[in-house]
């Protein structure tokens, strides 16, 4: 690819700092540095990294340009066209150009000699499956028009992946590139192996286990046009593919598509922007669409295609709910009986619990004391094997206590079970069974997750117990029983998406059962079985769930009927954070005449994290473009308070 050489003189550099604008530096002697090079430059009294985004023969008036400190990488990471995308991301999410580029391109500095994972010596591609009638109809519809936005709404196990892969093949055959996005957790060996086989030599896989330099090597292959298919998680949406023809967004509902740091972009939104610019197609898919996507389908802005049957001999599993208020926790009599039955039949079980550790609350029965993190407004989790009480937000840890630190009473107790507790319970009830736990504590070592998954698949494990990690993307022929140990873990979060998350998690986890045999069985344990999100999930009543949820959102004028912009102010000095939030809220009230409502300021539900007090202001608007435009000058004129940090979150997925 030809890069415009920028020449000698002065360079405009986008610095990775939260300050708007580009900064001019004196170019180094010698070879001209091309646009897209990575450099380090002096910034105030610090040295920061930045990207060359332009050149000039003289510095802007009144600017004394300092020299560049060092050239980190003279091989360009992007070209001029790519800056257009970066600029859109920067504006949409209120970040600086340098911060935005730093999030978009790989962070490594040196090219490695490690061979790429292109899989050039992979065996020949297997034949495509003969598509079902519904799959064929979906694929035909996607290629009916030269572009467009499509949604494959298919029950779990209905062969969405096959539709995506064949759409990718057709796009590549047309000489155009494909970006295939999926949640990090779904980037399993199983899927990657089959993608590498099928797209041998033309695929680049960007998964989190790549070293930074491997990632850079893949990036360069993509820029050279050698990888026509890029498979990866959220940030792969920024892959610099030439001639983009298709973006696939699998598991569209997944929260991991939203970035948790600046710029807080949503891969779905960036993808929509990219396909619109490129005149490309976008295909989203899920068994449990987000409420926003459901709304877009209802309005016809996403073309909906349904896959209603399981294709590999399975059927939708039978679901039943167990009320934990009148049974034993963490394993109800009903669940224990079903586990025994499944084992006796020589089949396997998966147990799902979205909570790590042994116990979640330490409390004193004498004085009511609760053990909380010193730096965060959350309780500590007891990890029995590590013999520690740990904060899951900041990592703070202390030795467990047998006595109340406040009143000295010995009448203390732990409650609220996690995966470690369930594992112990299983081991003591069924000492002869092979039980494996999969969560971030249990699979710390490299390769441990893959080994466990492989031995479960091979039938060497009877019960697989885990968190999110077992919820998605895994297909195991031998599984008969799926138990959701507690369906309520996210239900009582102070967040308008709590019901949606709970519903989708149950449907997704339940979908692990009965994929290959029609006798799948799912047991859902709950303290609130009458809750509508749980009831609808058990009954697999999708239409009813989305209709109810949309009408609640419409009554409140919440997304998808309005958009939110969340402004979080955090500081070690609680009073400073509160005052800054106060002042920003009042500036918003004056400056955002297009907004429907400015909520707050108020303490965030997670009011302290890592020693930082957090306050937020929530802007709700039905005129997003106007409000977004009005917000820029407000933010520019908000004089930053010392030690107070502002996080701007456009379309937040979490309000905690
Ligand atoms: P989803 O992504 O919808 O949950 P998958 O793509 O994992 O479903 O497909 C479920 C199973 O169905 C897989 O084992 C897949 O190989 C199989 N499958 C997909 N399409 C077909 C087909 N046309 N004929 C037979 N089996 C199929
Ligand atoms: Zn006490
Ligand atoms: Zn903490």
XYZ file of C-alpha atoms and ligand atoms in Angstrom:
685
model
C 0.000 0.000 0.000
C 1.386 3.426 -0.887
C 1.613 5.827 2.000
C 1.820 9.534 1.359
C 5.217 10.539 2.680
C 4.861 13.451 5.003
C 8.257 14.989 4.359
C 10.467 17.108 6.513
C 9.396 20.105 8.481
C 6.641 19.775 11.034
C 4.283 16.985 11.945
C 0.804 17.098 13.382
C 0.528 14.453 16.055
C -2.595 13.076 17.749
C -1.381 12.476 21.296
C -2.866 9.788 23.502
C -4.064 12.272 26.122
C -7.578 13.371 27.043
C -7.071 16.778 25.450
C -8.793 17.764 22.200
C -6.788 18.651 19.150
C -3.569 17.706 17.400
C -0.157 19.054 18.327
C 2.712 20.154 16.110
C 6.262 18.842 16.526
C 9.493 19.173 14.588
C 10.049 16.190 12.330
C 13.208 14.152 12.864
C 16.063 14.325 10.374
C 16.434 11.555 7.851
C 13.758 9.507 6.162
C 10.401 11.309 6.056
C 7.894 9.879 8.515
C 4.702 8.694 6.835
C 1.197 9.436 8.071
C 0.139 6.695 10.446
C 3.557 6.375 12.124
C 3.736 5.991 15.858
C 5.939 8.364 17.828
C 6.641 9.503 21.334
C 6.572 13.214 21.987
C 6.957 15.642 24.873
C 3.619 16.765 26.267
C 3.877 19.296 29.067
C 6.389 17.737 31.406
C 5.579 14.194 30.307
C 6.420 12.063 27.320
C 3.391 10.483 25.642
C 2.742 8.340 22.576
C 0.980 9.699 19.537
C 0.273 9.128 15.865
C 1.346 11.238 12.915
C -1.842 12.532 11.275
C -0.525 15.332 9.039
C 2.369 17.560 8.115
C 3.083 21.249 7.528
C 6.020 23.368 6.466
C 5.647 25.853 9.318
C 4.116 25.443 12.764
C 0.774 27.169 13.449
C 1.072 30.828 14.527
C 2.394 31.311 18.005
C 3.363 27.654 18.450
C 6.942 26.742 19.262
C 7.240 23.197 18.010
C 9.384 20.879 20.075
C 11.134 17.951 18.426
C 9.705 14.431 18.445
C 11.317 12.375 21.206
C 11.455 9.066 19.382
C 10.004 7.230 16.424
C 8.323 4.143 17.861
C 7.181 2.668 14.574
C 7.763 4.265 11.174
C 5.702 1.569 9.431
C 2.267 3.208 9.212
C -0.579 1.675 11.203
C -3.299 3.411 9.186
C -3.832 5.605 6.161
C -5.622 8.851 5.524
C -8.984 7.220 4.817
C -8.844 5.507 8.202
C -8.605 8.909 9.882
C -12.167 9.589 8.723
C -13.414 6.675 10.809
C -11.266 7.729 13.768
C -12.667 11.212 13.551
C -16.239 9.941 13.571
C -15.535 7.752 16.637
C -13.845 10.659 18.390
C -16.793 12.987 17.852
C -19.501 10.464 18.622
C -17.968 9.380 21.923
C -16.338 12.652 23.016
C -12.738 11.452 23.064
C -9.541 12.985 21.731
C -8.217 11.784 18.375
C -5.116 10.332 20.034
C -7.121 8.371 22.615
C -9.359 7.135 19.828
C -6.497 5.958 17.608
C -4.870 4.267 20.592
C -8.062 2.251 21.100
C -8.366 1.403 17.402
C -4.888 0.240 16.419
C -2.678 -2.409 18.091
C -0.517 -1.257 20.950
C 2.635 -3.231 20.291
C 5.789 -1.545 19.141
C 7.871 -4.176 17.432
C 7.108 -6.639 14.710
C 7.719 -10.178 15.853
C 9.068 -13.176 14.058
C 6.235 -15.359 15.316
C 4.417 -16.756 12.307
C 0.896 -15.497 11.810
C -2.044 -17.669 12.685
C -3.345 -17.611 9.147
C -3.332 -21.358 9.016
C -1.726 -21.695 5.594
C -0.938 -25.325 6.153
C -4.418 -26.163 7.405
C -6.218 -29.107 5.808
C -8.475 -28.375 2.851
C -11.714 -26.582 3.634
C -14.590 -28.911 4.507
C -17.647 -28.862 2.312
C -20.314 -26.371 3.219
C -23.344 -27.903 4.884
C -26.438 -28.159 2.753
C -28.527 -25.352 4.127
C -32.006 -25.820 5.515
C -34.911 -24.042 3.858
C -34.844 -21.266 6.463
C -31.081 -20.848 6.215
C -31.277 -20.643 2.433
C -34.026 -18.053 2.612
C -31.951 -15.958 5.026
C -28.835 -16.141 2.863
C -30.766 -15.280 -0.307
C -32.382 -12.340 1.388
C -28.999 -10.981 2.511
C -27.685 -11.011 -1.052
C -30.911 -9.766 -2.612
C -29.763 -6.166 -2.435
C -26.283 -4.673 -2.705
C -26.290 -3.581 0.937
C -28.449 -3.378 4.018
C -28.856 -4.334 7.646
C -30.113 -7.817 8.453
C -30.904 -9.687 11.625
C -30.880 -13.451 11.897
C -33.082 -14.179 14.859
C -32.660 -17.869 15.424
C -33.239 -20.025 18.437
C -30.062 -21.378 20.052
C -28.621 -24.129 17.871
C -30.558 -23.197 14.746
C -27.478 -22.828 12.547
C -26.925 -19.085 12.535
C -23.163 -19.619 12.334
C -23.490 -21.538 9.083
C -25.458 -18.664 7.535
C -22.788 -16.175 8.658
C -19.944 -18.306 7.321
C -21.580 -18.842 3.946
C -22.342 -15.115 3.724
C -18.649 -14.513 4.409
C -17.652 -16.955 1.668
C -19.906 -15.278 -0.867
C -18.591 -11.841 0.028
C -14.973 -12.960 -0.285
C -15.782 -14.609 -3.628
C -16.979 -11.157 -4.734
C -13.537 -9.803 -3.860
C -14.643 -7.948 -0.752
C -13.540 -8.284 2.864
C -15.457 -9.476 5.885
C -15.258 -8.598 9.569
C -16.820 -11.253 11.778
C -17.375 -10.080 15.360
C -18.210 -12.233 18.332
C -17.867 -11.893 22.099
C -14.399 -12.754 23.364
C -15.826 -15.690 25.256
C -17.216 -17.230 22.069
C -13.788 -17.194 20.426
C -13.245 -20.788 21.411
C -10.849 -23.213 19.831
C -13.751 -25.167 18.438
C -14.928 -22.231 16.361
C -11.489 -20.890 15.511
C -10.304 -24.261 14.233
C -13.238 -24.567 11.915
C -12.856 -21.003 10.663
C -9.139 -21.550 10.043
C -9.895 -24.718 8.094
C -12.552 -23.129 6.002
C -10.764 -19.880 5.280
C -7.217 -21.191 5.208
C -4.725 -18.509 4.254
C -7.215 -15.641 4.071
C -8.254 -15.333 7.720
C -6.827 -13.230 10.519
C -8.013 -14.021 14.014
C -7.699 -11.302 16.634
C -8.297 -12.964 19.987
C -7.108 -11.927 23.411
C -4.506 -14.685 23.697
C -2.401 -13.107 20.949
C 0.658 -11.305 22.205
C 0.747 -7.620 21.274
C 3.305 -8.302 18.562
C 1.275 -11.173 17.092
C -1.646 -8.786 16.989
C 0.472 -6.258 15.133
C 1.572 -8.904 12.642
C -2.065 -9.752 11.934
C -2.859 -6.043 11.597
C -0.200 -5.663 8.931
C -1.524 -8.674 7.014
C -5.003 -7.148 7.119
C -3.717 -3.802 5.826
C -1.896 -5.515 2.965
C -5.186 -7.132 1.976
C -3.915 -10.648 2.733
C -6.657 -11.428 5.209
C -10.055 -11.100 3.589
C -11.772 -12.360 6.722
C -11.061 -10.873 10.134
C -12.514 -12.711 13.110
C -12.372 -11.066 16.497
C -14.017 -9.490 19.498
C -15.099 -5.853 19.979
C -12.013 -4.009 18.760
C -11.835 -6.044 15.534
C -14.559 -3.702 14.281
C -11.647 -1.318 13.625
C -9.753 -3.780 11.416
C -8.314 -1.864 8.454
C -9.718 -4.160 5.771
C -9.635 -2.932 2.204
C -12.979 -3.068 0.287
C -15.244 -3.908 3.209
C -18.219 -5.969 2.017
C -19.771 -7.469 5.134
C -19.745 -7.161 8.903
C -21.201 -10.016 10.925
C -22.109 -9.283 14.544
C -22.796 -12.576 16.278
C -24.486 -12.643 19.722
C -25.643 -9.102 19.106
C -27.117 -8.744 22.599
C -23.783 -9.246 24.303
C -22.658 -6.495 26.661
C -18.988 -6.948 25.797
C -19.497 -5.083 22.511
C -19.502 -1.907 24.537
C -16.097 -0.596 25.536
C -15.526 0.162 29.204
C -12.839 2.778 28.595
C -12.433 5.935 26.513
C -13.694 6.092 23.825
C -16.691 4.145 25.159
C -17.757 2.924 21.757
C -20.273 0.231 20.898
C -19.050 -2.149 18.189
C -22.605 -2.399 16.809
C -22.769 1.348 16.302
C -19.282 1.592 14.773
C -20.101 -1.351 12.507
C -23.280 0.325 11.286
C -21.290 3.441 10.502
C -18.643 1.474 8.604
C -21.089 -0.511 6.466
C -23.026 2.656 5.613
C -19.812 4.356 4.444
C -18.612 1.321 2.510
C -21.956 0.435 0.955
C -21.583 -2.941 2.603
C -23.906 -5.402 4.308
C -24.278 -6.051 7.977
C -25.741 -9.201 9.474
C -26.502 -9.333 13.182
C -27.663 -12.403 14.981
C -28.786 -13.745 18.321
C -31.333 -15.983 19.961
C -32.077 -13.125 22.348
C -31.832 -9.803 20.512
C -31.242 -6.678 22.543
C -34.411 -4.702 23.187
C -33.030 -1.991 20.863
C -32.536 -4.467 18.034
C -36.000 -5.919 18.557
C -37.404 -2.426 18.250
C -35.447 -1.786 15.031
C -36.771 -5.040 13.598
C -40.315 -4.079 14.493
C -39.836 -0.788 12.709
C -38.346 -2.522 9.696
C -35.012 -0.770 10.008
C -33.347 -4.138 10.427
C -34.552 -6.856 8.052
C -35.542 -9.774 10.217
C -35.040 -13.403 9.299
C -36.105 -16.253 11.544
C -34.515 -19.622 12.134
C -36.978 -21.679 14.113
C -35.638 -25.231 14.183
C -32.642 -27.021 15.562
C -30.694 -28.758 12.846
C -28.499 -31.361 14.478
C -31.124 -33.650 15.922
C -31.964 -31.482 18.921
C -35.130 -29.887 20.153
C -35.794 -27.049 22.551
C -35.316 -28.354 26.097
C -38.020 -28.651 28.725
C -37.647 -25.909 31.336
C -38.768 -25.982 34.926
C -38.311 -23.545 37.761
C -37.473 -24.329 41.389
C -38.409 -21.863 44.103
C -35.365 -21.644 46.367
C -37.458 -20.104 49.131
C -38.993 -23.504 49.764
C -36.051 -25.721 48.919
C -32.400 -26.186 49.778
C -29.670 -23.899 48.532
C -27.422 -23.948 46.625
C -28.570 -27.298 45.212
C -32.289 -27.944 45.493
C -33.669 -31.449 45.971
C -35.084 -31.235 42.458
C -31.735 -30.301 40.935
C -29.907 -32.999 42.874
C -32.386 -35.612 41.655
C -31.999 -34.459 38.058
C -28.191 -34.540 38.354
C -28.388 -38.143 39.597
C -30.769 -39.158 36.840
C -28.540 -37.612 34.196
C -25.458 -39.300 35.582
C -27.216 -42.647 35.789
C -28.135 -42.302 32.114
C -24.464 -41.774 31.257
C -25.042 -38.187 30.170
C -23.513 -34.865 31.219
C -24.679 -31.776 33.091
C -23.732 -28.114 33.014
C -24.328 -25.918 36.049
C -24.266 -22.182 35.626
C -23.780 -19.562 38.316
C -22.741 -16.038 37.580
C -20.846 -15.549 40.842
C -17.326 -16.537 41.679
C -15.914 -17.372 45.060
C -17.350 -19.232 48.018
C -19.610 -16.766 49.806
C -20.645 -13.213 49.149
C -21.534 -11.662 52.469
C -19.807 -11.714 55.769
C -22.045 -10.372 58.454
C -22.200 -10.184 62.220
C -25.410 -11.452 63.801
C -24.754 -9.433 66.936
C -24.214 -5.928 65.580
C -25.095 -6.241 61.879
C -21.589 -5.409 60.692
C -20.902 -6.294 57.036
C -17.398 -6.762 55.675
C -16.864 -4.334 52.827
C -13.933 -3.338 50.667
C -11.808 -0.520 52.041
C -11.711 1.142 48.633
C -15.077 0.291 47.076
C -18.707 0.390 48.133
C -19.137 -3.359 47.732
C -18.891 -6.406 49.965
C -15.897 -8.718 49.965
C -16.171 -12.214 48.545
C -14.808 -15.110 50.557
C -12.539 -17.397 48.496
C -12.106 -20.529 50.512
C -9.279 -22.238 48.653
C -7.163 -19.092 48.506
C -8.248 -18.390 52.076
C -8.871 -14.727 51.339
C -11.637 -12.195 51.284
C -11.356 -10.384 47.984
C -12.894 -7.324 46.353
C -14.000 -8.217 42.825
C -13.735 -4.585 41.758
C -10.269 -3.514 42.873
C -8.563 -6.678 44.057
C -8.222 -5.568 47.689
C -7.812 -8.628 49.900
C -7.648 -9.522 53.558
C -7.404 -12.695 55.608
C -10.803 -14.124 56.572
C -11.917 -13.391 60.112
C -13.748 -15.564 62.594
C -14.767 -12.692 64.769
C -16.616 -9.445 64.087
C -14.008 -6.710 63.565
C -16.482 -4.194 64.940
C -17.954 -5.658 68.137
C -15.776 -8.719 68.677
C -18.696 -11.156 68.559
C -18.049 -14.702 67.358
C -21.615 -15.012 66.122
C -20.706 -14.249 62.505
C -21.619 -15.941 59.273
C -21.147 -16.102 55.561
C -23.992 -16.216 53.076
C -24.673 -15.859 49.384
C -23.082 -18.791 47.559
C -20.617 -18.649 44.645
C -19.198 -21.250 42.276
C -16.567 -22.428 44.751
C -19.267 -23.243 47.290
C -21.342 -25.126 44.705
C -18.272 -27.093 43.679
C -17.632 -28.116 47.270
C -21.267 -29.112 47.681
C -21.139 -31.254 44.530
C -17.877 -32.874 45.593
C -19.228 -33.836 48.989
C -22.498 -35.209 47.622
C -20.971 -37.040 44.679
C -17.395 -37.891 45.653
C -17.005 -40.388 42.802
C -18.079 -37.982 40.046
C -15.740 -36.010 37.854
C -16.520 -32.357 38.414
C -14.814 -29.358 36.806
C -15.169 -25.692 37.567
C -14.659 -23.052 34.921
C -14.376 -19.464 36.084
C -11.611 -16.883 36.071
C -10.278 -18.254 39.378
C -10.180 -21.859 38.235
C -8.675 -21.352 34.782
C -5.977 -18.805 35.453
C -3.254 -20.845 33.825
C -2.822 -20.617 30.069
C -4.563 -23.449 28.285
C -6.497 -24.587 31.361
C -9.855 -23.531 29.918
C -9.210 -25.283 26.608
C -8.116 -28.463 28.377
C -11.219 -28.534 30.572
C -13.540 -27.863 27.652
C -11.836 -30.571 25.590
C -12.131 -33.168 28.316
C -15.773 -32.277 28.907
C -16.405 -32.745 25.197
C -14.611 -36.087 25.333
C -16.974 -37.216 28.084
C -14.299 -37.268 30.791
C -16.206 -34.866 33.034
C -19.666 -35.465 34.461
C -20.566 -31.991 35.632
C -19.160 -28.752 34.278
C -19.773 -25.864 36.631
C -19.038 -22.319 35.648
C -19.781 -18.658 35.137
C -20.347 -16.745 31.857
C -17.624 -18.897 30.374
C -19.971 -21.874 30.066
C -22.951 -19.797 28.992
C -22.035 -19.070 25.432
C -20.873 -20.598 22.256
C -20.314 -24.078 23.612
C -21.959 -27.062 21.957
C -21.599 -30.405 23.638
C -23.348 -33.425 22.231
C -23.508 -35.286 25.552
C -25.264 -32.634 27.605
C -28.702 -33.488 28.864
C -29.151 -31.308 31.916
C -28.490 -27.617 32.375
C -28.978 -26.142 35.830
C -29.053 -22.421 36.462
C -28.063 -22.382 40.096
C -29.380 -18.860 40.662
C -31.186 -16.923 37.958
C -31.606 -13.782 40.047
C -28.022 -12.570 40.327
C -28.548 -9.591 38.036
C -32.230 -9.044 38.665
C -32.087 -6.506 41.429
C -29.409 -4.282 39.968
C -30.465 -0.641 39.891
C -30.315 -0.581 36.119
C -33.107 -0.381 33.564
C -31.572 -3.284 31.643
C -31.713 -5.719 34.588
C -34.798 -7.556 33.293
C -33.424 -7.788 29.778
C -30.112 -9.216 30.993
C -31.784 -11.760 33.249
C -34.129 -12.906 30.493
C -31.424 -13.247 27.907
C -29.044 -15.070 30.212
C -31.621 -17.726 31.100
C -32.598 -18.306 27.474
C -28.960 -18.461 26.395
C -27.827 -20.811 29.141
C -30.880 -23.013 28.678
C -29.910 -23.189 25.014
C -26.858 -25.281 25.914
C -29.188 -28.229 26.529
C -30.807 -30.452 23.924
C -28.710 -29.339 21.019
C -28.145 -32.809 19.658
C -30.782 -34.890 21.435
C -34.430 -34.002 21.844
C -34.425 -34.776 25.589
C -32.704 -31.678 26.966
C -33.762 -30.606 30.442
C -33.234 -27.261 32.151
C -33.750 -26.440 35.817
C -33.794 -22.794 36.802
C -33.428 -21.976 40.510
C -34.703 -18.643 41.735
C -35.857 -16.745 44.796
C -38.237 -14.783 42.576
C -39.793 -17.296 40.197
C -42.834 -15.064 39.719
C -40.690 -12.269 38.287
C -41.847 -11.597 34.704
C -38.360 -11.777 33.166
C -37.858 -15.218 34.708
C -41.379 -16.422 33.937
C -41.132 -15.374 30.276
C -37.705 -16.975 29.917
C -38.943 -20.275 31.370
C -41.907 -20.217 29.003
C -39.677 -19.181 26.070
C -42.191 -16.387 25.459
C -40.005 -14.003 23.514
C -42.731 -11.968 21.848
C -44.432 -11.345 25.167
C -41.214 -10.456 26.942
C -40.120 -7.909 24.348
C -43.621 -6.436 24.036
C -43.812 -5.908 27.820
C -40.303 -4.564 28.066
C -40.776 -2.165 25.159
C -43.964 -0.793 26.646
C -42.237 -0.182 29.984
C -39.404 1.604 28.171
C -41.874 3.627 26.134
C -43.752 4.744 29.244
C -40.486 5.914 30.818
C -39.126 7.256 27.512
C -35.993 5.218 28.022
C -33.926 3.510 25.295
C -34.841 2.593 22.587
C -37.385 5.461 22.760
C -34.760 7.940 23.897
C -31.010 7.979 24.146
C -28.863 8.470 27.209
C -25.563 10.178 27.752
C -24.029 9.490 31.122
C -21.440 11.767 32.704
C -19.538 10.226 35.597
C -17.301 12.341 37.823
C -14.867 10.519 40.010
C -12.280 11.665 42.475
C -10.359 10.524 45.530
C -11.862 13.621 47.092
C -15.562 12.812 47.489
C -16.573 16.405 48.056
C -14.772 17.522 44.880
C -16.531 14.856 42.809
C -19.886 15.882 44.239
C -19.270 19.573 43.591
C -18.086 18.906 40.039
C -21.205 16.831 39.338
C -23.353 19.583 40.803
C -21.761 22.199 38.570
C -21.835 20.019 35.434
C -25.522 19.219 36.001
C -26.358 22.881 36.222
C -24.365 23.633 33.075
C -26.268 20.855 31.311
C -29.575 22.330 32.487
C -28.599 25.646 30.942
C -26.833 24.416 27.843
C -28.841 21.393 26.690
C -32.165 22.902 25.689
C -32.877 19.954 23.385
C -32.640 17.305 26.126
C -35.809 15.845 27.624
C -34.369 15.566 31.089
C -31.175 15.997 33.069
C -31.230 13.422 35.871
C -29.065 14.013 38.891
C -26.450 14.701 39.952
C -26.538 11.693 42.218
C -24.174 9.157 43.678
C -23.585 6.256 41.326
C -25.037 2.960 42.622
C -21.396 1.860 42.899
C -20.578 4.988 44.825
C -16.923 4.235 45.502
C -14.562 2.163 43.343
C -10.837 1.823 44.045
C -10.965 4.725 46.436
C -12.672 7.020 43.950
C -16.014 8.559 44.874
C -18.382 8.498 41.884
C -21.237 10.838 41.030
C -23.178 10.950 37.805
C -25.436 13.074 35.666
C -27.707 11.364 33.165
C -28.901 13.169 30.068
C -32.031 11.712 28.455
C -32.960 12.922 25.000
C -35.289 12.174 22.106
C -33.341 14.610 19.924
C -29.967 12.964 20.067
C -28.230 14.887 17.291
C -29.145 18.259 18.750
C -28.272 17.267 22.314
C -24.979 15.746 21.240
C -24.097 18.986 19.424
C -25.071 21.104 22.420
C -23.028 18.968 24.763
C -19.673 19.700 23.081
C -19.500 23.388 24.079
C -20.817 22.538 27.553
C -17.998 20.054 28.073
C -15.428 22.470 26.663
C -16.451 25.212 29.045
C -16.624 22.903 32.084
C -13.411 23.889 33.792
C -11.832 20.690 35.030
C -11.445 20.541 38.777
C -8.132 19.361 40.124
C -8.147 15.630 40.690
C -11.650 15.151 39.289
C -11.935 12.851 36.323
C -14.840 12.948 33.842
C -16.043 9.821 32.025
C -18.422 10.396 29.141
C -20.582 7.462 28.166
C -22.812 7.811 25.117
C -25.542 5.134 25.097
C -24.341 3.519 28.332
C -25.129 -0.173 28.780
C -24.640 -0.037 32.518
C -25.714 2.635 34.956
C -23.906 1.248 37.991
P -26.518 -21.183 16.561
O -25.329 -20.363 16.176
O -27.772 -20.764 15.878
O -26.703 -21.353 18.047
P -24.997 -23.259 15.443
O -24.553 -22.478 14.278
O -24.070 -23.519 16.547
O -26.318 -22.622 16.006
O -25.537 -24.638 14.845
C -25.945 -25.681 15.664
C -25.547 -27.012 15.039
O -26.265 -27.222 13.817
C -24.093 -27.081 14.684
O -23.599 -28.326 15.150
C -24.057 -27.036 13.176
O -22.968 -27.740 12.650
C -25.376 -27.651 12.805
N -25.891 -27.172 11.514
C -25.939 -25.897 11.096
N -26.491 -25.836 9.855
C -26.781 -27.103 9.499
C -27.375 -27.701 8.335
N -27.758 -26.951 7.304
N -27.533 -29.031 8.319
C -27.145 -29.779 9.362
N -26.583 -29.290 10.493
C -26.408 -27.975 10.570
Zn -20.447 -7.285 65.295
Zn -12.459 -2.764 46.168
